Short mmCIF file of C-alpha atoms and ligand atoms in Angstrom, two decimals:
data_model
loop_
_atom_site.label_atom_id
_atom_site.label_comp_id
_atom_site.label_asym_id
_atom_site.label_seq_id
_atom_site.Cartn_x
_atom_site.Cartn_y
_atom_site.Cartn_z
CA MET A 1 -19.87 -5.94 -19.66
CA LYS A 2 -19.36 -8.81 -17.22
CA HIS A 3 -19.68 -7.61 -13.63
CA VAL A 4 -17.06 -8.88 -11.20
CA TYR A 5 -15.77 -8.03 -7.76
CA ASN A 6 -12.00 -7.97 -8.01
CA PHE A 7 -10.21 -8.97 -4.81
CA SER A 8 -6.75 -8.87 -6.36
CA ALA A 9 -3.92 -7.59 -4.13
CA GLY A 10 -2.62 -5.28 -6.83
CA PRO A 11 -2.89 -4.07 -9.44
CA ALA A 12 -6.32 -3.84 -7.90
CA MET A 13 -9.77 -2.57 -8.74
CA LEU A 14 -10.24 1.16 -9.22
CA PRO A 15 -13.43 3.08 -8.45
CA PRO A 16 -15.85 2.58 -11.39
CA SER A 17 -16.58 6.31 -11.64
CA VAL A 18 -12.84 6.99 -12.00
CA MET A 19 -12.60 4.43 -14.81
CA GLN A 20 -15.60 6.01 -16.53
CA GLN A 21 -14.13 9.49 -16.30
CA ALA A 22 -10.80 8.23 -17.65
CA GLN A 23 -12.63 6.56 -20.52
CA ALA A 24 -14.62 9.70 -21.33
CA GLU A 25 -11.45 11.82 -21.37
CA PHE A 26 -9.22 9.24 -22.99
CA ILE A 27 -8.68 10.84 -26.39
CA ASP A 28 -9.58 14.40 -25.57
CA TRP A 29 -8.41 15.69 -22.23
CA HIS A 30 -10.06 18.93 -21.08
CA ASP A 31 -10.94 19.94 -24.66
CA SER A 32 -7.28 19.99 -25.62
CA GLY A 33 -7.84 17.76 -28.65
CA ALA A 34 -5.17 15.40 -27.29
CA SER A 35 -4.94 12.66 -24.71
CA ILE A 36 -3.23 13.35 -21.40
CA MET A 37 -0.83 10.65 -22.61
CA GLU A 38 0.14 12.70 -25.62
CA ILE A 39 1.00 16.01 -24.04
CA SER A 40 4.39 17.06 -22.73
CA HIS A 41 5.15 16.44 -19.09
CA ARG A 42 6.61 19.94 -19.15
CA SER A 43 3.49 21.60 -20.54
CA ALA A 44 1.70 24.10 -18.31
CA SER A 45 -1.42 21.95 -18.20
CA PHE A 46 0.42 18.81 -17.07
CA LYS A 47 2.36 20.76 -14.46
CA GLU A 48 -0.95 22.09 -13.18
CA LEU A 49 -2.31 18.54 -12.94
CA LEU A 50 0.77 17.37 -11.05
CA GLU A 51 0.61 20.29 -8.61
CA ASP A 52 -3.09 19.64 -8.07
CA THR A 53 -2.32 15.97 -7.39
CA LYS A 54 0.25 16.99 -4.81
CA ASP A 55 -2.08 19.56 -3.21
CA THR A 56 -4.93 17.07 -3.04
CA ALA A 57 -2.70 14.41 -1.44
CA ARG A 58 -1.47 17.03 1.04
CA GLU A 59 -5.03 17.98 1.91
CA LEU A 60 -6.32 14.40 2.21
CA LEU A 61 -3.46 13.20 4.41
CA ASN A 62 -2.92 16.50 6.21
CA ILE A 63 0.73 16.52 5.14
CA PRO A 64 2.58 19.43 6.80
CA SER A 65 4.52 21.90 4.68
CA HIS A 66 7.90 20.66 5.96
CA TYR A 67 7.31 17.44 4.02
CA ASP A 68 7.80 17.06 0.29
CA ILE A 69 5.62 14.83 -1.86
CA LEU A 70 7.38 13.07 -4.74
CA PHE A 71 5.91 11.03 -7.58
CA LEU A 72 8.54 8.58 -8.73
CA PRO A 73 8.84 5.80 -11.26
CA GLY A 74 10.30 2.43 -10.26
CA GLY A 75 7.53 0.90 -8.16
CA GLY A 76 7.65 0.09 -4.48
CA ARG A 77 10.77 -2.00 -4.82
CA SER A 78 12.96 0.87 -5.99
CA GLN A 79 12.37 2.36 -2.55
CA PHE A 80 14.01 -0.69 -0.98
CA SER A 81 17.32 0.69 -2.26
CA MET A 82 16.49 4.40 -2.40
CA VAL A 83 15.74 4.50 1.33
CA PRO A 84 19.19 3.28 2.48
CA MET A 85 21.04 5.07 -0.32
CA ASN A 86 19.49 8.39 0.71
CA LEU A 87 19.07 8.12 4.46
CA LEU A 88 22.20 6.36 5.70
CA GLY A 89 24.45 9.42 5.53
CA GLN A 90 27.38 8.76 7.89
CA HIS A 91 25.63 5.80 9.55
CA THR A 92 26.57 2.22 8.84
CA GLN A 93 23.47 0.64 10.40
CA ALA A 94 19.74 0.71 9.84
CA ALA A 95 16.98 -0.94 11.88
CA TYR A 96 14.26 -3.09 10.32
CA VAL A 97 11.11 -4.62 11.76
CA ASN A 98 10.44 -7.75 9.78
CA CYS A 99 6.88 -9.07 9.64
CA GLY A 100 6.68 -10.66 6.24
CA VAL A 101 7.58 -10.88 2.58
CA TRP A 102 7.89 -7.15 1.95
CA GLY A 103 9.95 -6.50 5.05
CA GLN A 104 12.29 -9.33 4.14
CA LEU A 105 12.77 -8.08 0.57
CA ALA A 106 13.54 -4.58 1.82
CA ILE A 107 16.08 -6.06 4.26
CA ASN A 108 17.74 -8.10 1.50
CA GLU A 109 18.21 -4.94 -0.52
CA ALA A 110 19.37 -2.78 2.41
CA MET A 111 22.04 -5.37 3.28
CA ARG A 112 23.83 -4.31 0.11
CA TYR A 113 24.40 -0.86 1.61
CA CYS A 114 24.65 -1.24 5.38
CA ASP A 115 24.50 -3.47 8.42
CA VAL A 116 20.89 -4.32 8.91
CA SER A 117 19.77 -4.70 12.49
CA ILE A 118 16.55 -6.70 12.64
CA ILE A 119 15.09 -5.24 15.80
CA ALA A 120 11.91 -7.31 15.72
CA ASP A 121 11.01 -10.31 13.61
CA ASN A 122 7.75 -12.06 13.11
CA ASN A 123 8.38 -13.68 9.81
CA HIS A 124 8.77 -17.29 10.74
CA VAL A 125 7.91 -18.09 14.33
CA GLY A 126 5.68 -17.14 17.21
CA PRO A 127 2.20 -15.68 17.20
CA LYS A 128 1.30 -14.07 13.90
CA GLY A 129 1.15 -10.44 14.76
CA ILE A 130 3.05 -7.16 14.70
CA PRO A 131 5.62 -7.26 17.54
CA PRO A 132 4.77 -4.56 20.11
CA GLN A 133 7.35 -1.80 20.30
CA SER A 134 8.20 -2.79 23.90
CA THR A 135 9.79 -5.99 22.49
CA TRP A 136 12.03 -4.26 19.92
CA LEU A 137 15.82 -4.34 20.29
CA PRO A 138 17.68 -1.01 20.69
CA TYR A 139 18.29 1.01 17.55
CA ASP A 140 20.21 4.04 18.88
CA GLU A 141 23.06 3.66 16.39
CA CYS A 142 20.79 3.29 13.37
CA ALA A 143 20.13 5.84 10.64
CA TYR A 144 16.41 5.02 10.59
CA VAL A 145 13.81 2.50 11.70
CA TYR A 146 11.95 0.77 8.87
CA THR A 147 8.53 -0.84 9.08
CA VAL A 148 6.01 -2.22 6.60
CA ASP A 149 2.79 -0.72 7.87
CA ASN A 150 0.69 -3.32 6.09
CA GLU A 151 2.19 -6.65 5.06
CA THR A 152 0.19 -7.37 1.93
CA VAL A 153 1.00 -11.09 1.83
CA GLN A 154 0.77 -11.94 5.54
CA GLY A 155 -2.38 -9.83 6.03
CA MET A 156 -0.92 -8.00 9.04
CA GLU A 157 -1.13 -4.28 9.75
CA PHE A 158 0.27 -2.01 12.45
CA ASP A 159 -2.47 -0.81 14.78
CA PHE A 160 -0.07 1.68 16.37
CA THR A 161 2.44 4.24 15.17
CA PRO A 162 5.86 3.48 16.65
CA ASP A 163 7.57 6.27 18.56
CA THR A 164 11.19 6.28 17.42
CA GLY A 165 12.13 9.63 18.94
CA ASP A 166 14.78 11.48 16.95
CA ILE A 167 15.48 8.54 14.68
CA PRO A 168 13.44 8.84 11.49
CA LEU A 169 10.67 6.30 11.09
CA VAL A 170 10.38 5.03 7.52
CA SER A 171 7.29 3.13 6.53
CA ASP A 172 6.28 1.17 3.46
CA MET A 173 2.57 1.93 3.19
CA SER A 174 2.21 0.50 -0.30
CA SER A 175 -0.94 -1.37 0.55
CA ASN A 176 -2.62 0.95 3.03
CA LEU A 177 -1.76 4.59 2.33
CA LEU A 178 -5.00 6.60 2.10
CA SER A 179 -7.01 3.77 3.65
CA ARG A 180 -7.02 5.45 7.07
CA THR A 181 -5.92 8.67 8.70
CA ILE A 182 -2.29 8.90 9.79
CA ASP A 183 -0.22 11.46 11.65
CA VAL A 184 2.47 12.19 9.06
CA ASN A 185 4.48 14.12 11.69
CA ARG A 186 5.41 10.82 13.31
CA PHE A 187 7.27 9.66 10.20
CA GLY A 188 10.47 10.67 8.47
CA LEU A 189 9.48 9.07 5.21
CA ILE A 190 6.46 7.19 3.90
CA PHE A 191 6.24 5.53 0.50
CA ALA A 192 3.55 3.69 -1.39
CA CYS A 193 3.37 2.23 -4.87
CA ALA A 194 0.10 3.26 -6.46
CA GLN A 195 -1.40 0.02 -7.71
CA LYS A 196 -3.46 -0.86 -4.65
CA ASN A 197 -5.30 2.12 -3.24
CA ILE A 198 -4.07 5.02 -5.31
CA GLY A 199 -4.11 4.28 -9.03
CA PRO A 200 -2.54 2.03 -11.66
CA ALA A 201 0.97 0.55 -11.50
CA GLY A 202 3.84 2.74 -12.62
CA ILE A 203 4.17 5.37 -9.96
CA THR A 204 5.20 5.57 -6.32
CA ILE A 205 4.36 8.33 -3.87
CA VAL A 206 7.11 9.33 -1.46
CA ILE A 207 6.33 11.66 1.44
CA VAL A 208 9.60 12.82 2.92
CA ARG A 209 10.53 15.28 5.67
CA LYS A 210 12.48 18.04 3.99
CA ASP A 211 15.46 17.99 6.37
CA LEU A 212 16.16 14.38 5.33
CA LEU A 213 16.78 15.61 1.79
CA GLU A 214 19.91 17.33 3.11
CA ILE A 215 21.63 14.07 4.09
CA ALA A 216 24.80 13.54 2.06
CA PRO A 217 24.17 10.90 -0.59
CA LEU A 218 26.28 7.77 -0.95
CA PRO A 219 29.32 8.13 -3.20
CA PHE A 220 28.40 7.49 -6.85
CA MET A 221 24.71 7.98 -6.09
CA PRO A 222 22.82 7.70 -9.40
CA THR A 223 21.12 11.03 -10.01
CA MET A 224 17.80 9.28 -10.58
CA TYR A 225 18.03 7.57 -7.18
CA HIS A 226 18.64 10.74 -5.21
CA TYR A 227 15.43 12.06 -3.59
CA ALA A 228 16.85 15.59 -3.66
CA THR A 229 16.97 15.45 -7.48
CA HIS A 230 13.24 14.83 -7.66
CA ALA A 231 12.38 17.29 -4.90
CA LYS A 232 14.32 20.02 -6.68
CA ALA A 233 12.72 19.21 -10.03
CA LYS A 234 9.21 18.93 -8.51
CA SER A 235 8.99 15.30 -9.72
CA LEU A 236 9.73 16.34 -13.30
CA TYR A 237 13.42 15.49 -13.51
CA ASN A 238 12.75 12.69 -15.96
CA THR A 239 9.62 12.05 -17.98
CA THR A 240 7.20 11.31 -15.18
CA PRO A 241 4.76 8.46 -15.91
CA THR A 242 2.10 10.94 -16.98
CA TYR A 243 -0.88 8.62 -17.37
CA PRO A 244 -0.50 7.01 -13.92
CA CYS A 245 -0.17 10.54 -12.45
CA TYR A 246 -3.41 11.51 -14.10
CA MET A 247 -5.15 8.41 -12.74
CA VAL A 248 -3.82 9.10 -9.25
CA ASN A 249 -5.26 12.59 -9.56
CA LEU A 250 -8.70 11.17 -10.37
CA VAL A 251 -8.53 8.67 -7.49
CA LEU A 252 -7.54 11.38 -5.00
CA HIS A 253 -10.48 13.52 -6.10
CA TRP A 254 -12.73 10.48 -5.79
CA ILE A 255 -11.57 10.00 -2.19
CA LYS A 256 -12.26 13.67 -1.50
CA ALA A 257 -15.75 13.37 -2.97
CA GLN A 258 -16.46 10.34 -0.76
CA GLY A 259 -15.87 12.49 2.32
CA GLY A 260 -12.10 12.18 2.59
CA VAL A 261 -9.89 9.67 4.35
CA THR A 262 -11.97 9.69 7.57
CA GLU A 263 -15.02 8.43 5.70
CA ILE A 264 -12.94 5.94 3.70
CA GLU A 265 -11.44 4.64 6.96
CA HIS A 266 -14.92 4.20 8.43
CA ARG A 267 -16.02 2.15 5.40
CA ASN A 268 -12.84 0.09 5.44
CA ARG A 269 -13.37 -0.75 9.09
CA LEU A 270 -16.93 -1.87 8.40
CA LYS A 271 -15.87 -4.05 5.47
CA ALA A 272 -13.01 -5.71 7.32
CA ASN A 273 -15.03 -6.27 10.52
CA LYS A 274 -17.81 -7.89 8.54
CA LEU A 275 -15.47 -10.31 6.80
CA TYR A 276 -13.41 -11.22 9.90
CA ASP A 277 -16.59 -11.69 11.94
CA TYR A 278 -17.89 -14.15 9.41
CA ILE A 279 -14.56 -16.03 9.23
CA ASP A 280 -14.35 -16.24 13.04
CA HIS A 281 -17.87 -17.60 13.36
CA GLU A 282 -17.70 -20.17 10.60
CA ASP A 283 -15.76 -23.32 11.53
CA PHE A 284 -15.02 -24.10 7.91
CA TYR A 285 -12.56 -21.15 7.59
CA TYR A 286 -9.89 -19.62 9.78
CA ASN A 287 -7.60 -16.63 10.01
CA ASP A 288 -4.50 -17.08 12.16
CA VAL A 289 -3.40 -13.47 12.65
CA GLU A 290 -3.66 -11.92 16.12
CA LYS A 291 -6.80 -9.80 16.20
CA ASN A 292 -5.11 -6.45 16.80
CA SER A 293 -2.68 -7.04 13.90
CA ARG A 294 -5.25 -8.03 11.31
CA SER A 295 -5.03 -6.07 8.09
CA ARG A 296 -8.03 -4.05 7.06
CA MET A 297 -6.83 -4.21 3.48
CA ASN A 298 -5.73 -7.81 2.86
CA VAL A 299 -7.82 -10.40 4.64
CA VAL A 300 -5.97 -13.72 4.50
CA PHE A 301 -7.89 -16.86 5.34
CA ASP A 302 -7.65 -20.60 4.93
CA LEU A 303 -9.90 -23.60 4.68
CA HIS A 304 -9.39 -26.28 7.31
CA GLU A 305 -9.58 -28.62 4.35
CA HIS A 306 -6.67 -27.14 2.40
CA ASP A 307 -7.33 -29.44 -0.55
CA LEU A 308 -10.50 -27.51 -1.34
CA THR A 309 -8.66 -24.22 -1.92
CA ALA A 310 -8.42 -24.60 -5.70
CA GLN A 311 -12.12 -25.57 -5.90
CA PHE A 312 -12.99 -22.51 -3.81
CA CYS A 313 -11.15 -20.22 -6.23
CA LYS A 314 -12.67 -21.90 -9.28
CA GLU A 315 -16.25 -21.57 -8.03
CA ALA A 316 -15.67 -18.04 -6.73
CA ASP A 317 -14.30 -17.10 -10.13
CA GLU A 318 -17.37 -18.52 -11.88
CA ARG A 319 -19.51 -16.26 -9.69
CA GLY A 320 -17.49 -13.16 -10.59
CA LEU A 321 -15.46 -13.05 -7.36
CA ILE A 322 -11.96 -12.90 -8.77
CA GLY A 323 -8.41 -12.62 -7.44
CA LEU A 324 -8.92 -14.58 -4.19
CA ARG A 325 -5.94 -16.92 -4.45
CA GLY A 326 -3.32 -16.20 -1.76
CA HIS A 327 0.20 -15.05 -2.67
CA SER A 328 2.35 -17.90 -3.96
CA SER A 329 4.68 -17.67 -0.94
CA ARG A 330 1.85 -18.12 1.55
CA GLY A 331 -0.85 -20.05 -0.29
CA GLY A 332 -4.41 -20.15 1.02
CA LEU A 333 -6.80 -17.34 0.24
CA ARG A 334 -6.70 -13.58 0.41
CA ALA A 335 -9.41 -11.01 -0.14
CA SER A 336 -7.94 -7.59 -0.80
CA ILE A 337 -10.59 -5.06 0.09
CA TYR A 338 -8.97 -1.76 -0.77
CA ASN A 339 -10.76 1.58 -0.87
CA ALA A 340 -12.50 0.88 -4.19
CA MET A 341 -14.12 -2.36 -3.00
CA PRO A 342 -17.72 -1.58 -2.08
CA ILE A 343 -19.39 -3.17 0.94
CA ALA A 344 -21.61 -5.05 -1.56
CA GLY A 345 -18.49 -6.87 -2.80
CA VAL A 346 -17.67 -8.04 0.71
CA GLU A 347 -21.27 -9.15 1.20
CA ALA A 348 -21.21 -11.07 -2.08
CA LEU A 349 -18.01 -12.79 -0.94
CA ILE A 350 -19.52 -13.74 2.42
CA ASP A 351 -22.64 -15.12 0.69
CA PHE A 352 -20.44 -17.26 -1.50
CA MET A 353 -18.31 -18.42 1.45
CA ARG A 354 -21.47 -19.42 3.31
CA TYR A 355 -22.71 -21.37 0.31
CA PHE A 356 -19.33 -23.07 -0.17
CA ALA A 357 -19.11 -24.07 3.51
CA ARG A 358 -22.57 -25.63 3.33
CA GLN A 359 -21.79 -27.41 0.09
CA TYR A 360 -18.48 -28.94 1.21
CA GLY A 361 -18.52 -28.72 4.99
N1 PMP B 1 5.72 -3.17 -0.59
C1 PMP B 1 4.51 -3.75 -0.37
C2 PMP B 1 3.92 -3.71 1.01
C3 PMP B 1 3.84 -4.37 -1.42
O1 PMP B 1 2.67 -4.96 -1.22
C4 PMP B 1 4.43 -4.37 -2.72
C5 PMP B 1 3.76 -4.99 -3.91
N2 PMP B 1 2.81 -5.91 -3.69
C6 PMP B 1 5.69 -3.77 -2.88
C7 PMP B 1 6.28 -3.16 -1.80
C8 PMP B 1 6.41 -3.80 -4.20
O2 PMP B 1 5.83 -2.92 -5.10
P1 PMP B 1 6.23 -2.94 -6.66
O3 PMP B 1 5.75 -4.22 -7.22
O4 PMP B 1 5.56 -1.72 -7.20
O5 PMP B 1 7.72 -2.84 -6.74
#
């Protein structure tokens, strides 16, 4: 099999040992004579798997018991509407911090349900960084404050947890959940689609404070869009995407076996520091994000000679370094170095970047 390092932003690479285990169990799961894909989502053995997935997530992220953990279909984007539909209650306003593509898309969707107050914006102008909380506009009248903890396209990540007092903090952690330790208590709701750090596409994890499930839903709320439906049914209201759940279970156990999220965070820091250090010291490349807002997951960078970007991707591809093209809305280059990317992959990328700079610089 061809060996590559996959820097794709998502769906992204999964740990090789997880893929091997999934392959070994593919047609016969736990001596059942059937694939996990073929058994009922309501069978005792699937329910056990789902509960174990929940328990393992709770343990890894230290999620307190007054939070529920939901596994939902619909991807990250379904949360862009589920969040306002479920959390607005009697409020007519919600506050958004907008730092990039994913913040903007969430705002566009929320505007269908409420007045969106953009309390901080770093999408178009100014230094490229997460606006410090001291610069945010007031949000006292808002139902919640919404952030994107890691902007996958812009390569920017919060290096602080905002303090929003009694107003629930909602965060899209699609591209960094489980990459570092977090204090869940500081959030009202966290969500993350799986296809970056957690598993394959098809499932989204929602961590929600239980009291928020009591908020009266919007009139005509679709049953499937109501968090309380899924909490009550323990994520088995509809036919849960069973195979993605199974893969998430394997990935969570892999994280545990690596030493948990603390160890994973340590490795992620090393990988990101190594890559940013190289970019900063090599005149041929640059990264224009403020240092304290640089993402540890999605390292965006550019060539001073923009015209060489396609050649860079072509030659990287030929060397088995795939998925480095930046998002279409931003262009340039992006190395996504999620949990499953080994340090050797980052080193191979730096070796190639050094070669390319010498060749064309
Ligand atoms: N939020 C963030 C931060 C993302 O990176 C993405 C996907 N790249 C999404 C939301 C949307 O996820 P999905 O494609 O599963 O709807």
